[in-house]
PDB file of C-alpha atoms and ligand atoms in Angstrom:
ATOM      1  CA  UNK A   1      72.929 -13.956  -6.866  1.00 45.00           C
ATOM      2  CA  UNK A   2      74.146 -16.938  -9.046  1.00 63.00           C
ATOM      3  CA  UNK A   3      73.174 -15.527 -12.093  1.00 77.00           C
ATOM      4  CA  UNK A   4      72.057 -17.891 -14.504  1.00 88.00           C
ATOM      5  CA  UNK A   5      75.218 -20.669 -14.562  1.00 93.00           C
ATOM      6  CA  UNK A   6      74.619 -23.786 -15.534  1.00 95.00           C
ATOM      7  CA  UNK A   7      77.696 -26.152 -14.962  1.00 95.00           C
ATOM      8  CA  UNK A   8      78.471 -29.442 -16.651  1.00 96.00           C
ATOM      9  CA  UNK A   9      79.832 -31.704 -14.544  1.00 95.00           C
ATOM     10  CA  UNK A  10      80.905 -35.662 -15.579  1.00 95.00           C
ATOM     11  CA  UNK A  11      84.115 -37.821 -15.576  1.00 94.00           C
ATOM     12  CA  UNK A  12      86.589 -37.323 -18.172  1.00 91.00           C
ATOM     13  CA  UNK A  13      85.451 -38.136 -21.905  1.00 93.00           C
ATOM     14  CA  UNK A  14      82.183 -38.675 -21.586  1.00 96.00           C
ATOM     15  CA  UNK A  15      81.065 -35.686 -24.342  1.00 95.00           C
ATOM     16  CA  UNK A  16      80.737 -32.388 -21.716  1.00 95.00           C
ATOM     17  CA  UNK A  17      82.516 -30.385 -24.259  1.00 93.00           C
ATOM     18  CA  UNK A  18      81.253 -31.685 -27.498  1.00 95.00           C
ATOM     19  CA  UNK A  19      77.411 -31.157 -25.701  1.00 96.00           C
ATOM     20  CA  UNK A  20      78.755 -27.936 -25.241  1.00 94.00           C
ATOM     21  CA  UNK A  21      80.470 -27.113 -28.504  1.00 92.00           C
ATOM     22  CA  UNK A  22      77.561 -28.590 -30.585  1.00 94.00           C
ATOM     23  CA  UNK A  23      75.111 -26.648 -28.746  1.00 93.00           C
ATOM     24  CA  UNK A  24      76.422 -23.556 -28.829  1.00 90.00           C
ATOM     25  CA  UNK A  25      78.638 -23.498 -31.982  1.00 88.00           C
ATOM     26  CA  UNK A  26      76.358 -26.504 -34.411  1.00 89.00           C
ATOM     27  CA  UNK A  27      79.418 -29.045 -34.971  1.00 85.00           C
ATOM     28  CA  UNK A  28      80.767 -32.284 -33.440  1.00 91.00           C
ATOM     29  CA  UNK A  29      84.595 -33.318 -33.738  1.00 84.00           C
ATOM     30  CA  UNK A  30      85.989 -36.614 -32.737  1.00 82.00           C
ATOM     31  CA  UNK A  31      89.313 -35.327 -31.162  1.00 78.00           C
ATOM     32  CA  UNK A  32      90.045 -35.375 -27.738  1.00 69.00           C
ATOM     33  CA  UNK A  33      91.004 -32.578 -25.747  1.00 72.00           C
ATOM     34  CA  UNK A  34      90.566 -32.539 -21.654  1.00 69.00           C
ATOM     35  CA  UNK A  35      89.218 -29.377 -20.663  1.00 70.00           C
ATOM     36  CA  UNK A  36      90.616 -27.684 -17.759  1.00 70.00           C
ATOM     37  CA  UNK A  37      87.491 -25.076 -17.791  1.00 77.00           C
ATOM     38  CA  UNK A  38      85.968 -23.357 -20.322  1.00 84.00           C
ATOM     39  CA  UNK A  39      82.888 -20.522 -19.526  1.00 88.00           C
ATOM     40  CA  UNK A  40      80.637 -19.529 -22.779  1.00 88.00           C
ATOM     41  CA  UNK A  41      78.126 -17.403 -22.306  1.00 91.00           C
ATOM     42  CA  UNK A  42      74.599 -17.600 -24.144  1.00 90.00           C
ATOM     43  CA  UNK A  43      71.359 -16.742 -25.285  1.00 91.00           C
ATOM     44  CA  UNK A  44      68.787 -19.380 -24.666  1.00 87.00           C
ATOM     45  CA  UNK A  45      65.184 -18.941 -26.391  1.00 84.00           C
ATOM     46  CA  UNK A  46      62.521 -19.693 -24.164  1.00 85.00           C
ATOM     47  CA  UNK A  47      59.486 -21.996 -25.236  1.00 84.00           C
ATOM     48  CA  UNK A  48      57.522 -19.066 -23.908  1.00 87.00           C
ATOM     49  CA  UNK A  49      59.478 -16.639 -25.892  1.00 88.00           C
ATOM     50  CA  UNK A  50      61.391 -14.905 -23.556  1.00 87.00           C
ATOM     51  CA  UNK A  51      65.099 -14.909 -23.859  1.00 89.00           C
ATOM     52  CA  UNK A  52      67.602 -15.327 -21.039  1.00 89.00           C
ATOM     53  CA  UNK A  53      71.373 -14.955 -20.952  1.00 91.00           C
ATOM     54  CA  UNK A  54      72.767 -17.973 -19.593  1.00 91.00           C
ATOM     55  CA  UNK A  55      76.483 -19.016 -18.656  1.00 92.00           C
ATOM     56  CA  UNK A  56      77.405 -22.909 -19.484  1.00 93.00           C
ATOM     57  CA  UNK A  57      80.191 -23.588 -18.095  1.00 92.00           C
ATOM     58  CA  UNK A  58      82.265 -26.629 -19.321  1.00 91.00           C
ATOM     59  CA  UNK A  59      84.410 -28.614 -15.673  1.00 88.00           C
ATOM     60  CA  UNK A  60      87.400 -30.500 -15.982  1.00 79.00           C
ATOM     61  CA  UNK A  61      86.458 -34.499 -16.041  1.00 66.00           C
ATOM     62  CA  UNK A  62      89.215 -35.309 -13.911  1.00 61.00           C
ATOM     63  CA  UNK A  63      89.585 -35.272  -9.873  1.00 64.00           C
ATOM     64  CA  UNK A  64      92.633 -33.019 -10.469  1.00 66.00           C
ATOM     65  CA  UNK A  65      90.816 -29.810  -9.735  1.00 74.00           C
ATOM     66  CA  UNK A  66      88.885 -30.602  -6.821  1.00 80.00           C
ATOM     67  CA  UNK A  67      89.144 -27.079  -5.493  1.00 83.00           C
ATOM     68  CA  UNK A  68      87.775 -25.957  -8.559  1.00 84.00           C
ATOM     69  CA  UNK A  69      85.292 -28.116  -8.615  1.00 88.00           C
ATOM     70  CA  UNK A  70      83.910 -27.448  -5.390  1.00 90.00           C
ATOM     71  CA  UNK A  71      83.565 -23.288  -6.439  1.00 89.00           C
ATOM     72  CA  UNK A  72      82.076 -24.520  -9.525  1.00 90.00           C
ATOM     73  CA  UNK A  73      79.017 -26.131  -7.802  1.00 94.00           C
ATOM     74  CA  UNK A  74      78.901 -23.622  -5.197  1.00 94.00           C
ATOM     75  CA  UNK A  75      78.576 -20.906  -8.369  1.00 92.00           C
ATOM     76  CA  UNK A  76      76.256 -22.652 -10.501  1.00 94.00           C
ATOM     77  CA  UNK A  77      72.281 -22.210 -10.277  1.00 94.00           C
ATOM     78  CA  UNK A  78      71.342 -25.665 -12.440  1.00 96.00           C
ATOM     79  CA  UNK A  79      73.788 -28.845 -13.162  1.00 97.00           C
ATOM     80  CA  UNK A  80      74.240 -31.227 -15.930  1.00 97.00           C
ATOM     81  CA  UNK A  81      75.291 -34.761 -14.538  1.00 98.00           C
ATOM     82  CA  UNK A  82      77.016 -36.358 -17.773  1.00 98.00           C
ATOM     83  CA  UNK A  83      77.719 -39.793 -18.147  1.00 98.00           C
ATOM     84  CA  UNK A  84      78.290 -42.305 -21.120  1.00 98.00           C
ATOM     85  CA  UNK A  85      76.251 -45.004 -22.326  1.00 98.00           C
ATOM     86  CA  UNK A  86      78.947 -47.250 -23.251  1.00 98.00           C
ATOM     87  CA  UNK A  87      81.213 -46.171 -19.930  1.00 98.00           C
ATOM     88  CA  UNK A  88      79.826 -48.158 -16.372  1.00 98.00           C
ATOM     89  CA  UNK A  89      82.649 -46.109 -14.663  1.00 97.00           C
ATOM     90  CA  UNK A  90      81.325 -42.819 -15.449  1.00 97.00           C
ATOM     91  CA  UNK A  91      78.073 -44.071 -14.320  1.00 98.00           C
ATOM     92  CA  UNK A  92      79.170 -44.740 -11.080  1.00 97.00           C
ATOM     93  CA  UNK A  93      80.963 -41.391 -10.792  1.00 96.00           C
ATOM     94  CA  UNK A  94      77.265 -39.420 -11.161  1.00 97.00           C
ATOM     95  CA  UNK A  95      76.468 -40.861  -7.635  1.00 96.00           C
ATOM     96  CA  UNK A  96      79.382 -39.253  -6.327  1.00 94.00           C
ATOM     97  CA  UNK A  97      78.491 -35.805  -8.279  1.00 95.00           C
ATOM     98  CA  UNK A  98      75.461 -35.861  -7.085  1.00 96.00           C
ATOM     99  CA  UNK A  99      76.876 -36.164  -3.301  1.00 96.00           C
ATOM    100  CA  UNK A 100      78.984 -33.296  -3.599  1.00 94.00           C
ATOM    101  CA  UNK A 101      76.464 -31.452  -4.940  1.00 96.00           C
ATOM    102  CA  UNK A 102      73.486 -32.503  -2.191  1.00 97.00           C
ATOM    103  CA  UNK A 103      76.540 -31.683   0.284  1.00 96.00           C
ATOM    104  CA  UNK A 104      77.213 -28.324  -1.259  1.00 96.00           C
ATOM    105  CA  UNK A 105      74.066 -27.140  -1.744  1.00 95.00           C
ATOM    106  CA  UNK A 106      71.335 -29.467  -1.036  1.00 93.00           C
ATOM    107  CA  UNK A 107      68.773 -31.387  -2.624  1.00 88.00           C
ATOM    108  CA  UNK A 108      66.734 -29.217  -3.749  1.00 91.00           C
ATOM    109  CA  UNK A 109      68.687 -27.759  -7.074  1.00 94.00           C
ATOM    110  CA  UNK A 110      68.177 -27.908 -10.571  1.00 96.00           C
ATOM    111  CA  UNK A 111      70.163 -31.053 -11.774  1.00 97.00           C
ATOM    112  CA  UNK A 112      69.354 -33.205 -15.013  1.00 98.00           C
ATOM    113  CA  UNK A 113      71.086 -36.407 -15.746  1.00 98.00           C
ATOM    114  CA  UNK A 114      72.181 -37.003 -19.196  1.00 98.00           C
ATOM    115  CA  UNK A 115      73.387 -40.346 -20.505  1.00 98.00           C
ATOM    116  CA  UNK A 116      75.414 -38.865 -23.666  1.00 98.00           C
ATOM    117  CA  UNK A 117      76.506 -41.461 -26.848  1.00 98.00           C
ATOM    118  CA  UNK A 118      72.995 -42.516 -27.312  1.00 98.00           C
ATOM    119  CA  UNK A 119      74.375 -43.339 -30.542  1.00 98.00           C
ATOM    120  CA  UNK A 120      76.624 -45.790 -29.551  1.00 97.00           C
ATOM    121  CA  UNK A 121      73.718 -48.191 -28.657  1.00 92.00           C
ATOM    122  CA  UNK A 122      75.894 -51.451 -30.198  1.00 95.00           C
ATOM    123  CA  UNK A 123      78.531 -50.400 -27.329  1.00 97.00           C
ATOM    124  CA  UNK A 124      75.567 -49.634 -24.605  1.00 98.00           C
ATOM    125  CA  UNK A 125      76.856 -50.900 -20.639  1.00 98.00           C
ATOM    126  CA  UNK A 126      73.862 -48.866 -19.002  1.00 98.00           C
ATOM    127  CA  UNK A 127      70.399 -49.232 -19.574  1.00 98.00           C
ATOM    128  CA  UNK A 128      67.737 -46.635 -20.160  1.00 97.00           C
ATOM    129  CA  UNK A 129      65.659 -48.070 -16.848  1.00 98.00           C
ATOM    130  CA  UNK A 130      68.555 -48.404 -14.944  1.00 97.00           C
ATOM    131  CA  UNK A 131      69.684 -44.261 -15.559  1.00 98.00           C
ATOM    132  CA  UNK A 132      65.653 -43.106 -15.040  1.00 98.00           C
ATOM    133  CA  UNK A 133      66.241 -45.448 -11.759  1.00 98.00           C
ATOM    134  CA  UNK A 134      69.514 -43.725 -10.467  1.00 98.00           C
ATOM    135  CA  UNK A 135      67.470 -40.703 -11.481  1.00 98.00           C
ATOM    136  CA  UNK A 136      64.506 -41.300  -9.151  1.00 97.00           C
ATOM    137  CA  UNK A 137      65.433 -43.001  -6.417  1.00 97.00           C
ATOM    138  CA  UNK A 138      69.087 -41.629  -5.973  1.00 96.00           C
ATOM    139  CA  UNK A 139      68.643 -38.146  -7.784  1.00 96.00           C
ATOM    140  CA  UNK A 140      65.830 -36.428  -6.095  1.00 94.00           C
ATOM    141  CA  UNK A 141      63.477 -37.509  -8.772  1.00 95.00           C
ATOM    142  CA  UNK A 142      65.499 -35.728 -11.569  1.00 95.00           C
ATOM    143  CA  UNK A 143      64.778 -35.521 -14.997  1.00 96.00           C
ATOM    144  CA  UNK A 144      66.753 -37.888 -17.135  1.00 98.00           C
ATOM    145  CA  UNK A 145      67.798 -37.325 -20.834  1.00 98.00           C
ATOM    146  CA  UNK A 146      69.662 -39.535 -23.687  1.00 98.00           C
ATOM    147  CA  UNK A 147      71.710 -37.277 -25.732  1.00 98.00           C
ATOM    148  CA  UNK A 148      73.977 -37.388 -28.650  1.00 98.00           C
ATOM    149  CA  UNK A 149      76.277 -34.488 -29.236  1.00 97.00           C
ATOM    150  CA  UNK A 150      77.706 -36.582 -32.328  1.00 97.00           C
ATOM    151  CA  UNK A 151      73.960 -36.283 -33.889  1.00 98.00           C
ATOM    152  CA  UNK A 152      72.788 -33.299 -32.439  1.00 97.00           C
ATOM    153  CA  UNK A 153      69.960 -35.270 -30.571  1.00 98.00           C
ATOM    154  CA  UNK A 154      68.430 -33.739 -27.601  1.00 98.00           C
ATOM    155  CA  UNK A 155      71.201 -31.336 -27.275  1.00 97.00           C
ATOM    156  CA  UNK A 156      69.274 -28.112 -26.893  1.00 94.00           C
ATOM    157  CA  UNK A 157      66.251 -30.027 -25.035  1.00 95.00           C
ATOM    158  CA  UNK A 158      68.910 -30.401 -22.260  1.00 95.00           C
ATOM    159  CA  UNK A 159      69.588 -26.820 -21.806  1.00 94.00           C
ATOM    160  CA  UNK A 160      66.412 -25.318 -22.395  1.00 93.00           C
ATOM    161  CA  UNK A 161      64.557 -27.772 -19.642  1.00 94.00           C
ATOM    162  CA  UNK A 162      67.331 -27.106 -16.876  1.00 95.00           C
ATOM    163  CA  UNK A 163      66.913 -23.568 -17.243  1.00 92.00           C
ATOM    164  CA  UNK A 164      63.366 -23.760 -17.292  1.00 91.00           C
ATOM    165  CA  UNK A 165      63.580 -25.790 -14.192  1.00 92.00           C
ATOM    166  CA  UNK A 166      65.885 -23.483 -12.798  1.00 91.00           C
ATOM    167  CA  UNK A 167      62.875 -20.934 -13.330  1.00 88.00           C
ATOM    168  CA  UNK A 168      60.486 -23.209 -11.930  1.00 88.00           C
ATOM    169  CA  UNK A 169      62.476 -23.226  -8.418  1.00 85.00           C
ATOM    170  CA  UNK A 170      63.003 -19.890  -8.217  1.00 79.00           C
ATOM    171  CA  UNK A 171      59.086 -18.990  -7.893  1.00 62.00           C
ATOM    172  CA  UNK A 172      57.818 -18.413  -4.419  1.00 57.00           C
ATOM    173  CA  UNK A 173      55.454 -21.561  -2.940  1.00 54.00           C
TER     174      UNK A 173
HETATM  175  P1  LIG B   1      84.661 -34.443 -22.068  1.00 82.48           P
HETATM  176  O1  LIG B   1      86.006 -34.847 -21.549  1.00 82.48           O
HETATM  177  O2  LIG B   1      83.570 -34.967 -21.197  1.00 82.48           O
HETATM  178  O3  LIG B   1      84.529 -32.965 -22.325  1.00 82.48           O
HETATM  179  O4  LIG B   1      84.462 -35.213 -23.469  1.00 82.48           O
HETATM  180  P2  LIG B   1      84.655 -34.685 -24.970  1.00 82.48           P
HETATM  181  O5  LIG B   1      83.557 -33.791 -25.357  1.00 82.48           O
HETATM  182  O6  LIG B   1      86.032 -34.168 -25.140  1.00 82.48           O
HETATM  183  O7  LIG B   1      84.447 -36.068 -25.784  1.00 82.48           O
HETATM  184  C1  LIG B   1      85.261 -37.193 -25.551  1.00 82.48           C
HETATM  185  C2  LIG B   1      85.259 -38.078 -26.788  1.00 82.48           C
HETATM  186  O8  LIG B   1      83.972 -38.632 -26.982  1.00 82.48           O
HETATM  187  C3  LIG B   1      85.613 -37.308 -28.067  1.00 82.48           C
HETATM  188  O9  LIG B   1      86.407 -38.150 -28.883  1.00 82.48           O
HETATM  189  C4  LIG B   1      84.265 -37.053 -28.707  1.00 82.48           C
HETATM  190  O10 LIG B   1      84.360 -36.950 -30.102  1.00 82.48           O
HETATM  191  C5  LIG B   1      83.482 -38.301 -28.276  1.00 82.48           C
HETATM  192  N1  LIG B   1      82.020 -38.025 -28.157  1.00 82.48           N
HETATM  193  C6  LIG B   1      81.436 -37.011 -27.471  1.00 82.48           C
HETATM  194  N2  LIG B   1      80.099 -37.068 -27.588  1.00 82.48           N
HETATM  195  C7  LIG B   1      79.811 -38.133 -28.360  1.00 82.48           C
HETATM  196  C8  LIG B   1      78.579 -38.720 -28.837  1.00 82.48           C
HETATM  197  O11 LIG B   1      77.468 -38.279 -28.585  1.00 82.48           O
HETATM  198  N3  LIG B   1      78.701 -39.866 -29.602  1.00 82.48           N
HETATM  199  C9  LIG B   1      79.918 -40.410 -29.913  1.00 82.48           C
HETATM  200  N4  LIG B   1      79.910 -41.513 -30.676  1.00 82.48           N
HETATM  201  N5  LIG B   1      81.078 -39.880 -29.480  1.00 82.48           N
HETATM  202  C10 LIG B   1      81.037 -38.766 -28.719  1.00 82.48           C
END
């Protein structure tokens, strides 16, 4: 059993913790601190009702933990694939996310893409159709989501629909 972890995975500074923090705890703050790895754990309402108790857990950006990062996808029943809107580098590293996770565990696992810093539009280097692209023809036709942790935008939509994904999978054929 992988109990109900969902890890959130994405190069270094791209918002993982504040998506975290600002789900979980209601604030944003503009400092900087790399996280080595931080587990919270959580009760999600369900549209349906129906609470669960989830795990989030929050992955080092860097490539400095690879060990780590390898139990971390092998633990985790749904994934978040952060990138940055304004950041083309940390749009090229979901590609490679998503190959260590299709090598890990396959392709058939709850992942949702999430281009965080919506806000940011002024500084935007990826596109909205070129993400939902990466997303369907690359990702397994995941679900893709714009987020802001700054503004709180989409925030919670992101957690509830992986789990409820996560759900969705788990049903017999
Ligand atoms: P992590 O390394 O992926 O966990 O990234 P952090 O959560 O530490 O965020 C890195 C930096 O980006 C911090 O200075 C945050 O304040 C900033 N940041 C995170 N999310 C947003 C967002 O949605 N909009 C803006 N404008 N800045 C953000």
């Amino acid at each position: 059993m992988r109990g109900n972890k969902l890890v959130v995975l994405g190069a270094g500074g791209v918002g993982k913790t504040s998506l975290v923090v600002q789900y979980l705890e209601g604030f944003f703050s503009s400092s900087y601190k790399p996280t080595v790895e931080d587990c919270y754990r959580h009760t999600i309402q369900m549209p349906d009702g129906i609470f669960h108790t989830v795990e989030i857990l929050d992955t080092a950006g860097s490539h400095h933990f690879p060990a780590m990062r390898e139990l971390s996808i092998r633990s985790g029943r749904g994934f978040v694939i952060v990138f940055s809107v304004d950041d083309k580098q940390s749009f090229h590293e979901v590609t490679e996310l998503w190959n260590l996770i299709t090598k890990l565990r396959g392709s058939q696992v709850p992942v949702i893409l999430v281009g965080n810093k919506s806000d940011l539009n002024k500084e935007r280097k990826v596109s909205e159709a070129e993400a939902q692209e990466i997303a369907k023809d690359v990702m397994n036709n995941c679900r893709y989501i714009e987020t802001s942790a700054k503004y709180n935008v989409n925030v919670s939509q992101l957690f509830v629909q992986l789990l409820l994904q996560a759900k969705a999978m788990e049903q017999p054929p």
